[in-house]
Tab-separated table of C-alpha atoms in Angstrom:
chain	number	residue	atom	x	y	z
A	28	MET	CA	30.081	24.212	0.115
A	29	THR	CA	32.231	20.655	-0.319
A	30	ARG	CA	30.086	19.105	1.628
A	31	TYR	CA	27.116	19.901	0.779
A	32	LEU	CA	27.252	19.336	-3.067
A	33	CYS	CA	28.853	15.925	-2.160
A	34	PHE	CA	25.907	15.500	-0.288
A	35	LEU	CA	23.572	17.101	-3.406
A	36	THR	CA	25.336	14.336	-5.828
A	37	LEU	CA	23.941	11.416	-3.103
A	38	VAL	CA	20.680	12.708	-2.708
A	39	LEU	CA	18.968	10.782	-6.088
A	40	THR	CA	21.804	8.184	-6.118
A	41	VAL	CA	20.612	4.550	-4.762
A	42	ALA	CA	23.495	3.352	-1.966
A	43	THR	CA	24.773	0.394	-4.181
A	44	HIS	CA	28.603	-0.018	-2.071
A	45	GLY	CA	30.678	-1.948	-4.379
A	46	ALA	CA	27.916	-1.834	-7.958
A	47	LEU	CA	30.079	-1.615	-10.564
A	48	ALA	CA	29.394	1.026	-13.366
A	49	ALA	CA	27.110	0.464	-15.540
A	50	GLU	CA	27.966	-0.625	-19.063
A	51	LEU	CA	26.159	-2.127	-22.366
A	52	SER	CA	27.288	-5.140	-24.254
A	53	TYR	CA	25.566	-7.048	-26.887
A	54	THR	CA	23.907	-10.540	-25.148
A	55	ARG	CA	21.646	-13.954	-26.876
A	56	ASP	CA	19.338	-14.168	-24.392
A	57	ARG	CA	17.381	-16.810	-26.021
A	58	VAL	CA	14.559	-17.074	-23.412
A	59	MET	CA	13.685	-13.531	-22.919
A	60	GLY	CA	14.597	-12.500	-26.219
A	61	CYS	CA	17.696	-9.899	-25.794
A	62	TYR	CA	19.853	-8.140	-28.511
A	63	VAL	CA	21.326	-6.030	-26.057
A	64	SER	CA	22.343	-5.814	-22.339
A	65	LEU	CA	22.485	-3.438	-19.364
A	66	ASP	CA	24.401	-4.369	-16.623
A	67	GLY	CA	25.716	-2.100	-13.097
A	68	GLN	CA	24.895	1.084	-11.209
A	69	ILE	CA	23.790	3.849	-13.360
A	70	GLU	CA	25.562	6.966	-13.198
A	71	ASN	CA	25.466	10.353	-14.609
A	72	GLY	CA	26.752	10.146	-18.169
A	73	ASP	CA	25.728	7.200	-18.693
A	74	VAL	CA	23.215	8.536	-21.534
A	75	GLU	CA	26.086	10.149	-23.820
A	76	LYS	CA	28.548	6.900	-23.230
A	77	PHE	CA	25.615	4.568	-24.394
A	78	LYS	CA	24.143	6.910	-27.307
A	79	PRO	CA	26.709	5.710	-30.211
A	80	PHE	CA	26.425	1.362	-28.600
A	81	LEU	CA	22.696	1.625	-29.356
A	82	ALA	CA	22.683	3.256	-32.635
A	83	ALA	CA	24.991	0.749	-34.234
A	84	ALA	CA	23.112	-1.969	-31.771
A	85	LEU	CA	20.318	-0.975	-33.730
A	86	GLN	CA	21.504	-0.767	-36.884
A	87	SER	CA	23.559	-4.479	-36.469
A	88	PHE	CA	20.137	-5.695	-35.408
A	89	ARG	CA	18.139	-4.424	-38.455
A	90	LYS	CA	20.457	-6.634	-40.643
A	91	LEU	CA	20.034	-9.920	-38.783
A	92	PRO	CA	18.215	-12.072	-41.486
A	93	THR	CA	15.060	-12.734	-39.342
A	94	TYR	CA	14.462	-8.724	-38.651
A	95	ASP	CA	11.097	-7.701	-38.970
A	96	SER	CA	9.755	-4.635	-37.510
A	97	ASN	CA	6.613	-5.911	-36.604
A	98	LEU	CA	7.908	-6.918	-33.218
A	99	GLY	CA	9.455	-9.392	-34.404
A	100	HIS	CA	9.424	-12.598	-37.532
A	101	PRO	CA	8.526	-15.782	-36.061
A	102	ASP	CA	11.823	-17.162	-36.433
A	103	ALA	CA	13.615	-14.826	-34.663
A	104	VAL	CA	15.576	-15.875	-31.594
A	105	TYR	CA	16.224	-12.306	-30.285
A	106	SER	CA	14.282	-9.150	-30.357
A	107	GLN	CA	14.738	-5.338	-30.040
A	108	ARG	CA	15.183	-5.612	-26.362
A	109	ILE	CA	17.541	-4.830	-23.630
A	110	CYS	CA	17.730	-6.945	-20.744
A	111	LEU	CA	18.683	-5.247	-17.668
A	112	ASN	CA	20.297	-6.025	-14.295
A	113	SER	CA	21.257	-3.154	-12.214
A	114	PRO	CA	20.819	-1.690	-8.704
A	115	GLY	CA	20.014	1.843	-9.440
A	116	GLY	CA	21.910	4.529	-9.300
A	117	SER	CA	20.942	8.250	-10.300
A	118	LEU	CA	17.604	8.565	-11.025
A	119	PRO	CA	18.017	11.912	-13.165
A	120	GLU	CA	20.158	9.696	-15.320
A	121	GLY	CA	17.737	6.973	-15.074
A	122	ILE	CA	14.970	9.561	-16.890
A	123	ARG	CA	17.405	9.691	-19.401
A	124	ILE	CA	18.295	6.759	-20.533
A	125	ALA	CA	14.575	6.266	-20.501
A	126	LYS	CA	13.751	9.033	-22.868
A	127	LEU	CA	16.956	7.589	-25.037
A	128	ILE	CA	15.568	4.087	-25.324
A	129	TYR	CA	11.241	5.297	-25.818
A	130	GLY	CA	10.200	3.535	-29.210
A	131	GLU	CA	13.319	1.692	-30.130
A	132	TRP	CA	13.801	-0.855	-27.914
A	133	GLY	CA	11.911	-3.040	-25.543
A	134	THR	CA	13.162	-3.988	-22.059
A	135	ALA	CA	13.906	-6.993	-19.862
A	136	VAL	CA	14.555	-8.857	-16.485
A	137	ALA	CA	16.181	-12.052	-16.983
A	138	ARG	CA	15.413	-15.072	-14.528
A	139	GLY	CA	17.701	-14.573	-11.406
A	140	LYS	CA	18.487	-10.974	-12.297
A	141	THR	CA	17.135	-7.672	-10.229
A	142	CYS	CA	15.831	-4.446	-12.001
A	143	GLU	CA	15.529	-1.813	-8.747
A	144	SER	CA	15.559	2.021	-8.373
A	145	ALA	CA	16.265	4.624	-11.716
A	146	CYS	CA	16.345	0.815	-13.365
A	147	SER	CA	13.055	0.251	-12.747
A	148	VAL	CA	12.746	3.495	-14.661
A	149	VAL	CA	14.815	2.870	-17.208
A	150	PHE	CA	12.577	-0.954	-18.140
A	151	MET	CA	9.271	1.317	-17.748
A	152	ALA	CA	10.224	3.130	-20.987
A	153	GLY	CA	10.767	-0.348	-22.787
A	154	SER	CA	8.588	0.256	-26.255
A	155	ARG	CA	8.997	-0.262	-29.963
A	156	SER	CA	6.742	0.929	-32.659
A	157	PRO	CA	4.652	-1.835	-34.581
A	158	GLU	CA	4.663	0.555	-37.564
A	159	ASP	CA	1.331	0.456	-37.935
A	160	ASP	CA	-2.053	1.955	-36.692
A	161	ARG	CA	-1.129	1.452	-32.627
A	162	GLY	CA	1.337	3.701	-32.587
A	163	ILE	CA	4.240	3.311	-29.926
A	164	ILE	CA	3.340	0.736	-27.328
A	165	ALA	CA	4.663	-1.016	-24.542
A	166	ASP	CA	7.148	-3.562	-24.774
A	167	ARG	CA	8.510	-4.384	-20.940
A	168	THR	CA	8.863	-8.102	-19.700
A	169	ILE	CA	9.802	-9.747	-16.637
A	170	HIS	CA	10.891	-12.981	-15.555
A	171	PRO	CA	8.840	-14.671	-13.069
A	172	LEU	CA	12.129	-15.513	-11.125
A	173	ALA	CA	13.208	-11.969	-11.871
A	174	ARG	CA	12.837	-8.825	-9.112
A	175	LEU	CA	11.517	-5.663	-10.189
A	176	GLY	CA	12.050	-3.205	-7.418
A	177	PHE	CA	10.496	0.489	-6.877
A	178	HIS	CA	10.915	3.247	-4.522
A	179	ALA	CA	10.808	6.752	-3.351
A	180	PRO	CA	14.277	8.584	-3.831
A	181	SER	CA	16.370	8.470	-0.651
A	182	LEU	CA	18.352	12.224	0.792
A	183	GLY	CA	21.184	9.481	1.716
A	184	ILE	CA	21.377	11.608	5.550
A	185	ALA	CA	21.826	10.841	8.886
A	186	GLU	CA	19.262	12.434	11.278
A	187	GLY	CA	21.129	15.515	12.934
A	188	SER	CA	24.100	15.340	11.129
A	189	TYR	CA	22.673	18.494	8.841
A	190	SER	CA	21.185	21.892	9.292
A	191	ALA	CA	17.355	22.306	8.149
A	192	ASP	CA	18.436	24.736	5.332
A	193	VAL	CA	20.478	22.163	3.695
A	194	VAL	CA	17.433	19.723	4.185
A	195	SER	CA	15.537	21.362	2.969
A	196	LYS	CA	16.986	21.962	-0.379
A	197	ALA	CA	18.024	18.805	-0.478
A	198	TYR	CA	14.098	17.708	-0.420
A	199	ALA	CA	13.699	20.291	-2.909
A	200	VAL	CA	16.301	17.915	-5.200
A	201	ALA	CA	13.991	14.844	-4.501
A	202	LEU	CA	11.534	16.887	-5.492
A	203	ALA	CA	12.713	18.161	-8.791
A	204	GLY	CA	13.559	14.721	-9.525
A	205	MET	CA	10.730	13.606	-9.419
A	206	GLY	CA	9.221	16.387	-11.578
A	207	GLN	CA	11.257	15.004	-14.045
A	208	LEU	CA	9.827	11.573	-13.866
A	209	TYR	CA	6.106	12.862	-14.189
A	210	ASP	CA	6.790	14.583	-16.739
A	211	ILE	CA	7.535	11.904	-19.024
A	212	ALA	CA	5.565	9.927	-17.408
A	213	GLY	CA	2.906	9.922	-20.314
A	214	PHE	CA	5.441	9.821	-22.452
A	215	ILE	CA	6.440	6.386	-21.745
A	216	LYS	CA	3.219	5.099	-20.034
A	217	PHE	CA	4.510	5.372	-16.533
A	218	PRO	CA	1.436	5.158	-15.159
A	219	ALA	CA	0.891	7.610	-12.214
A	220	SER	CA	-0.694	5.190	-10.253
A	221	LEU	CA	2.866	3.403	-10.085
A	222	ILE	CA	4.766	6.266	-9.552
A	223	GLY	CA	2.200	6.785	-6.725
A	224	GLU	CA	2.954	3.084	-4.975
A	225	MET	CA	6.758	4.115	-5.536
A	226	ILE	CA	6.585	7.393	-3.765
A	227	ALA	CA	5.003	5.696	-1.133
A	228	THR	CA	7.644	3.236	-0.197
A	229	PRO	CA	10.139	4.017	1.911
A	230	PRO	CA	13.725	5.033	0.436
A	231	ASP	CA	15.005	1.655	2.530
A	232	GLN	CA	12.354	-0.262	1.493
A	233	MET	CA	11.648	-1.914	-1.422
A	234	MET	CA	7.836	-2.340	-3.759
A	235	TYR	CA	8.522	-5.808	-6.049
A	236	ILE	CA	5.991	-6.640	-8.925
A	237	ASP	CA	5.374	-10.019	-7.499
A	238	THR	CA	1.625	-10.561	-8.825
A	239	ILE	CA	0.422	-10.421	-12.412
A	240	GLY	CA	-2.650	-8.375	-10.836
A	241	GLN	CA	0.461	-5.645	-10.510
A	242	ALA	CA	1.729	-6.476	-13.748
A	243	ALA	CA	-1.190	-6.786	-15.702
A	244	ARG	CA	-2.280	-3.046	-14.210
A	245	TRP	CA	1.169	-1.036	-15.184
A	246	TYR	CA	1.563	-2.623	-18.801
A	247	ILE	CA	4.243	-5.339	-17.567
A	248	GLY	CA	4.707	-8.802	-19.420
A	249	VAL	CA	5.591	-11.759	-17.612
A	250	GLY	CA	7.087	-14.753	-19.301
A	251	PRO	CA	7.648	-17.243	-20.140
A	252	THR	CA	4.762	-19.051	-18.674
A	253	VAL	CA	2.856	-22.240	-18.762
A	254	SER	CA	-1.197	-21.925	-19.838
A	255	PRO	CA	-3.075	-23.043	-16.578
A	256	SER	CA	-4.693	-26.859	-17.219
A	257	GLY	CA	-8.192	-25.182	-15.958
A	258	MET	CA	-9.890	-21.677	-14.776
A	259	PRO	CA	-11.161	-22.675	-11.654
A	260	ALA	CA	-14.217	-19.404	-10.277
A	261	LEU	CA	-11.761	-18.038	-8.168
A	262	ALA	CA	-8.892	-17.171	-10.790
A	263	VAL	CA	-11.980	-16.153	-13.524
A	264	ILE	CA	-12.749	-13.558	-10.694
A	265	ASN	CA	-8.887	-12.051	-10.638
A	266	THR	CA	-8.865	-11.939	-14.581
A	267	CYS	CA	-11.481	-9.966	-14.323
A	268	ASN	CA	-10.724	-7.708	-12.023
A	269	ASN	CA	-6.812	-7.456	-13.335
A	270	HIS	CA	-8.589	-6.502	-16.621
A	271	TYR	CA	-10.909	-3.784	-14.741
A	272	LEU	CA	-7.503	-2.053	-13.398
A	273	PHE	CA	-5.937	-3.026	-16.836
A	274	GLY	CA	-8.786	-0.240	-17.954
A	275	VAL	CA	-8.539	2.014	-15.687
A	276	GLU	CA	-4.754	2.964	-16.194
A	277	ALA	CA	-5.409	2.795	-19.904
A	278	ILE	CA	-8.270	5.875	-19.248
A	279	THR	CA	-5.677	7.783	-17.514
A	280	LEU	CA	-2.709	7.518	-20.575
A	281	ASN	CA	-5.526	8.305	-23.049
A	282	GLY	CA	-4.242	11.150	-25.629
A	283	PHE	CA	-1.101	11.032	-27.562
A	284	TYR	CA	2.061	12.754	-26.268
A	285	SER	CA	4.489	14.517	-28.467
A	286	ARG	CA	8.760	14.224	-28.001
A	287	ASP	CA	8.315	16.995	-25.553
A	288	HIS	CA	6.138	15.525	-23.662
A	289	LYS	CA	2.687	17.443	-24.320
A	290	VAL	CA	-0.493	15.657	-24.793
A	291	GLN	CA	-2.567	16.143	-27.276
A	292	TYR	CA	-6.254	15.131	-27.426
A	293	ASN	CA	-8.437	14.375	-30.769
């Protein structure tokens, strides 16, 4: 029984040997506009640890001279945004953190930093309200030289080490974790097609967001960038294709989602 319980603890956790536990701290990232940073491996219990810190950080941010609820004052150096740098960890805890920050904090991955697995779920929850008729909008950005990776949850067992019954139960736990993600997908604007790509990527591999097409399709900002000096025909075609994919994803996310994750159509 002990062996089984220990195994289940690892089912939805990325193997990150030597990784430090996740910690929140204040930062002054002028490039990505972050006011808070999250570094380290996501573990069970983090959301309760983060709640008081984020509540205090939000109050502190709103007292800044350049604070503007309309997604940042023109003279502001920082935004209501969290910079993420994590190899992943507990998927269920990542989902809980995603629900905690949704609508309150944007997310970013800075130059040379990595956000993978459970961290990418937190990243996708980055969003804030501009306090107008747009409602809550996505606010998640990666630096061109950052790494944002997705993959399916791992069962974390060696072949032949466990009985079919144990493997079956572990598989059910993994599916339950993905079910929790689907439950909040529309709520946090996590496109179903991205979840599909995530599930299709084996646990020992990683699907990185490494093209503008992927970023545009899945509502992920990329910056800072340099504007092109011209628009050759191929660039125009790519732009049109990217906009088409963006529109397809927008259709799949139409409707309005309530805090209890239920969709409501007008």
